[in-house]
CSV table of C-alpha atoms in Angstrom, one decimal:
chain,number,residue,atom,x,y,z
A,1,ASP,CA,18.9,71.3,-136.7
A,2,GLY,CA,16.6,74.2,-135.5
A,3,GLY,CA,17.2,77.6,-136.9
A,4,ILE,CA,16.3,80.4,-139.2
A,5,THR,CA,16.9,80.2,-142.9
A,6,GLN,CA,17.1,83.2,-145.1
A,7,SER,CA,17.4,82.9,-148.8
A,8,PRO,CA,19.1,83.9,-151.0
A,9,LYS,CA,22.3,85.1,-149.4
A,10,TYR,CA,22.9,87.6,-152.2
A,11,LEU,CA,20.3,89.1,-154.5
A,12,PHE,CA,20.5,91.5,-157.4
A,13,ARG,CA,17.6,93.4,-158.9
A,14,LYS,CA,17.1,96.1,-161.4
A,15,GLU,CA,15.7,99.4,-160.1
A,16,GLY,CA,11.8,99.4,-160.3
A,17,GLN,CA,11.4,95.7,-159.8
A,18,ASN,CA,9.7,94.1,-156.6
A,19,VAL,CA,11.8,91.5,-155.0
A,20,THR,CA,10.8,89.0,-152.1
A,21,LEU,CA,13.2,87.8,-149.5
A,22,SER,CA,12.5,84.5,-147.9
A,23,CYS,CA,12.7,83.8,-144.1
A,24,GLU,CA,11.8,80.4,-142.7
A,25,GLN,CA,12.1,79.1,-139.0
A,26,ASN,CA,11.7,75.7,-137.5
A,27,LEU,CA,12.0,76.8,-134.0
A,28,ASN,CA,8.2,77.0,-133.4
A,29,HIS,CA,8.5,80.7,-132.5
A,30,ASP,CA,5.4,82.8,-132.5
A,31,ALA,CA,7.1,86.2,-133.2
A,32,MET,CA,9.2,87.1,-136.3
A,33,TYR,CA,10.9,90.3,-137.4
A,34,TRP,CA,12.6,92.0,-140.3
A,35,TYR,CA,15.4,94.4,-139.9
A,36,ARG,CA,17.5,96.4,-142.2
A,37,GLN,CA,21.2,97.1,-141.6
A,38,ASP,CA,23.2,99.7,-143.5
A,39,PRO,CA,27.0,99.9,-143.5
A,40,GLY,CA,28.3,101.2,-140.2
A,41,GLN,CA,24.8,101.4,-138.7
A,42,GLY,CA,22.6,99.6,-136.3
A,43,LEU,CA,19.5,97.6,-137.1
A,44,ARG,CA,16.2,99.3,-137.9
A,45,LEU,CA,13.0,97.4,-137.6
A,46,ILE,CA,10.8,97.2,-140.7
A,47,TYR,CA,8.0,94.9,-139.8
A,48,TYR,CA,7.2,92.4,-137.0
A,49,SER,CA,4.6,89.7,-136.4
A,50,GLN,CA,3.5,88.3,-133.0
A,51,ILE,CA,1.2,85.6,-134.4
A,52,VAL,CA,0.2,84.1,-137.6
A,53,ASN,CA,-2.0,86.3,-139.9
A,54,ASP,CA,-1.1,89.4,-137.9
A,55,PHE,CA,1.8,91.9,-138.3
A,56,GLN,CA,2.7,95.5,-137.5
A,57,LYS,CA,4.8,98.2,-139.0
A,58,GLY,CA,8.1,98.9,-137.5
A,59,ASP,CA,10.1,102.1,-137.8
A,60,ILE,CA,10.9,102.1,-141.5
A,61,ALA,CA,7.9,100.2,-143.1
A,62,GLU,CA,7.5,102.5,-146.1
A,63,GLY,CA,8.2,100.7,-149.3
A,64,TYR,CA,8.1,97.3,-147.8
A,65,SER,CA,5.3,94.6,-147.3
A,66,VAL,CA,5.1,91.3,-145.5
A,67,SER,CA,2.7,88.4,-145.0
A,68,ARG,CA,2.4,85.8,-142.2
A,69,GLU,CA,0.3,83.0,-143.5
A,70,LYS,CA,2.2,80.3,-141.9
A,71,LYS,CA,3.8,80.2,-138.4
A,72,GLU,CA,7.2,79.3,-139.9
A,73,SER,CA,7.3,81.7,-142.8
A,74,PHE,CA,7.6,85.6,-142.8
A,75,PRO,CA,8.5,86.7,-146.4
A,76,LEU,CA,9.5,90.4,-147.0
A,77,THR,CA,8.7,92.1,-150.3
A,78,VAL,CA,10.8,95.1,-151.2
A,79,THR,CA,8.7,97.2,-153.5
A,80,SER,CA,9.7,99.7,-156.2
A,81,ALA,CA,8.4,102.4,-153.7
A,82,GLN,CA,11.4,101.8,-151.5
A,83,LYS,CA,13.8,104.7,-152.4
A,84,ASN,CA,17.1,103.1,-151.2
A,85,PRO,CA,16.6,99.4,-151.2
A,86,THR,CA,20.2,98.4,-151.3
A,87,ALA,CA,21.1,97.0,-147.8
A,88,PHE,CA,21.6,93.9,-145.6
A,89,TYR,CA,18.3,92.4,-144.5
A,90,LEU,CA,18.1,90.3,-141.3
A,91,CYS,CA,15.2,88.1,-140.3
A,92,ALA,CA,14.8,87.1,-136.6
A,93,SER,CA,12.4,85.2,-134.5
A,94,SER,CA,11.6,84.9,-130.8
A,95,ILE,CA,9.5,82.5,-128.7
A,96,ASP,CA,7.0,85.3,-128.1
A,97,ALA,CA,6.9,89.1,-128.2
A,98,ALA,CA,7.6,89.7,-124.5
A,99,ARG,CA,11.1,89.8,-122.9
A,100,THR,CA,12.7,86.9,-124.6
A,101,GLU,CA,15.7,87.1,-126.9
A,102,ALA,CA,15.6,86.9,-130.7
A,103,PHE,CA,17.6,84.6,-132.9
A,104,PHE,CA,18.7,85.7,-136.3
A,105,GLY,CA,19.1,84.2,-139.8
A,106,GLN,CA,22.3,84.7,-141.8
A,107,GLY,CA,20.9,87.7,-143.7
A,108,THR,CA,20.3,88.6,-147.4
A,109,ARG,CA,22.4,91.2,-149.1
A,110,LEU,CA,20.2,93.0,-151.6
A,111,THR,CA,21.8,95.1,-154.3
A,112,VAL,CA,19.6,97.1,-156.6
A,113,VAL,CA,21.2,98.3,-159.8
B,1,GLY,CA,10.5,105.6,-126.5
B,2,ASN,CA,13.1,103.0,-125.7
B,3,SER,CA,16.6,103.6,-126.9
B,4,VAL,CA,20.2,102.3,-126.6
B,5,THR,CA,23.3,104.3,-126.7
B,6,GLN,CA,26.8,102.4,-127.3
B,7,MET,CA,30.3,103.8,-127.2
B,8,GLU,CA,31.5,104.8,-130.6
B,9,GLY,CA,34.0,102.7,-132.4
B,10,PRO,CA,36.1,101.5,-133.9
B,11,VAL,CA,37.9,100.1,-131.0
B,12,THR,CA,41.4,98.6,-131.5
B,13,LEU,CA,43.2,96.5,-128.9
B,14,SER,CA,46.1,94.2,-128.7
B,15,GLU,CA,45.6,90.5,-127.8
B,16,GLU,CA,45.2,89.8,-124.1
B,17,ALA,CA,44.1,93.4,-123.3
B,18,PHE,CA,41.1,94.2,-121.1
B,19,LEU,CA,37.8,95.1,-123.0
B,20,THR,CA,35.1,97.4,-122.0
B,21,ILE,CA,32.3,98.5,-124.5
B,22,ASN,CA,29.9,100.9,-122.8
B,23,CYS,CA,26.2,100.7,-123.1
B,24,THR,CA,23.4,102.7,-121.6
B,25,TYR,CA,19.7,102.7,-122.2
B,26,THR,CA,16.6,104.6,-121.8
B,27,ALA,CA,13.4,102.5,-121.2
B,28,THR,CA,10.1,102.5,-119.5
B,29,GLY,CA,9.4,99.6,-117.2
B,30,TYR,CA,11.8,96.7,-116.8
B,31,PRO,CA,13.4,95.6,-120.1
B,32,SER,CA,15.5,92.6,-120.7
B,33,LEU,CA,19.1,93.5,-122.0
B,34,PHE,CA,21.2,91.7,-124.5
B,35,TRP,CA,24.6,91.8,-126.2
B,36,TYR,CA,24.9,90.4,-129.7
B,37,VAL,CA,27.9,89.8,-131.9
B,38,GLN,CA,28.1,90.0,-135.7
B,39,TYR,CA,30.9,88.5,-137.8
B,40,PRO,CA,31.6,89.8,-141.3
B,41,GLY,CA,28.8,88.9,-143.7
B,42,GLU,CA,26.7,87.2,-141.1
B,43,GLY,CA,23.7,87.5,-138.9
B,44,LEU,CA,23.7,88.4,-135.3
B,45,GLN,CA,24.4,85.8,-132.5
B,46,LEU,CA,23.3,86.3,-129.0
B,47,LEU,CA,26.3,86.6,-126.8
B,48,LEU,CA,24.8,87.1,-123.3
B,49,LYS,CA,21.6,88.5,-121.6
B,50,ALA,CA,20.2,89.7,-118.4
B,51,THR,CA,16.6,89.9,-117.6
B,52,LYS,CA,16.4,92.0,-114.2
B,53,ALA,CA,18.3,94.4,-112.3
B,54,ASP,CA,21.8,93.2,-110.9
B,55,ASP,CA,21.7,90.1,-113.0
B,56,LYS,CA,25.1,89.3,-114.6
B,57,GLY,CA,25.1,87.7,-118.0
B,58,SER,CA,28.1,85.8,-119.1
B,59,ASN,CA,29.4,83.8,-122.1
B,60,LYS,CA,32.8,82.9,-123.7
B,61,GLY,CA,34.7,85.1,-121.1
B,62,PHE,CA,32.4,88.1,-121.8
B,63,GLU,CA,30.4,89.6,-118.9
B,64,ALA,CA,27.8,92.3,-118.5
B,65,THR,CA,25.8,93.4,-115.4
B,66,TYR,CA,22.4,95.0,-115.6
B,67,ARG,CA,22.7,98.2,-113.6
B,68,LYS,CA,19.3,99.8,-113.2
B,69,GLU,CA,20.6,102.7,-111.0
B,70,THR,CA,22.9,103.8,-113.8
B,71,THR,CA,20.8,102.4,-116.7
B,72,SER,CA,23.9,100.6,-118.1
B,73,PHE,CA,24.9,97.2,-119.4
B,74,HIS,CA,28.6,97.5,-120.2
B,75,LEU,CA,30.3,94.6,-121.8
B,76,GLU,CA,33.7,93.4,-120.5
B,77,LYS,CA,36.3,90.8,-121.2
B,78,GLY,CA,39.5,90.3,-119.2
B,79,SER,CA,41.7,89.1,-122.0
B,80,VAL,CA,40.7,89.5,-125.6
B,81,GLN,CA,41.8,87.3,-128.5
B,82,VAL,CA,42.1,88.0,-132.3
B,83,SER,CA,39.0,85.8,-132.7
B,84,ASP,CA,37.0,88.4,-130.8
B,85,SER,CA,37.2,90.8,-133.7
B,86,ALA,CA,33.6,91.5,-134.7
B,87,VAL,CA,30.8,94.2,-134.3
B,88,TYR,CA,29.1,94.1,-130.9
B,89,PHE,CA,25.6,95.3,-130.5
B,90,CYS,CA,23.8,96.2,-127.2
B,91,ALA,CA,20.0,95.7,-127.2
B,92,LEU,CA,17.0,96.0,-125.0
B,93,ARG,CA,13.7,94.2,-125.2
B,94,GLY,CA,10.6,96.2,-124.0
B,95,ALA,CA,7.1,95.6,-125.1
B,96,GLN,CA,7.2,93.8,-128.4
B,97,LYS,CA,10.2,95.3,-129.9
B,98,LEU,CA,13.9,94.7,-129.7
B,99,VAL,CA,15.9,97.9,-129.9
B,100,PHE,CA,19.6,98.1,-130.9
B,101,GLY,CA,22.4,100.4,-130.4
B,102,GLN,CA,24.6,101.5,-133.3
B,103,GLY,CA,27.1,98.7,-132.8
B,104,THR,CA,30.8,98.9,-131.9
B,105,ARG,CA,33.4,97.5,-134.3
B,106,LEU,CA,36.3,95.7,-132.4
B,107,THR,CA,39.5,94.8,-133.9
B,108,ILE,CA,42.1,92.8,-132.0
B,109,ASN,CA,45.7,92.8,-133.2
B,110,PRO,CA,48.1,89.9,-132.4
């Protein structure tokens, strides 16, 4: 089945540690995205990538880093510089970066203690 | 920049009631418009879409019409079910980015 896989579903880390969230897609989509969702709020764009080996900052990129070495993979690292990392993180992909819809993974809930 | 404004929730209805969730947008050019639905603890699922003015998107009894003159894309359903309880997001797609509204939590009571 084609889709977007995020892992793990739940992640716990101690404050000050970096953590990497995985996102893999087998839809052959060029564009991939990372969003952050906080309780009762909408989605905020962290980073996006339109093509392999290229990515751009979204609205809240500070404290996060990404890489796009393969078309199917777009991992997100939450660094110790991110002041409030506890949130629900959603990865998405779309055929291209034009007017098409995005498809989402099931999300990773990160809790930093 | 582009933005989306949804009616504030939460919205609580009885089963078989008529549903409207308002969505208005601000955008340059001709964006595509979407409604997504999110069930507890899950990612977002595309519910319906419209890519140009006067298009009507529909799915699972839900409908929304792209109104350029009023910059709106209101979600409607004639008879809601308990299983429709979820959070609904209106979104627009301009150049490169997908911009979301704040979401509207819908609860349907039997």
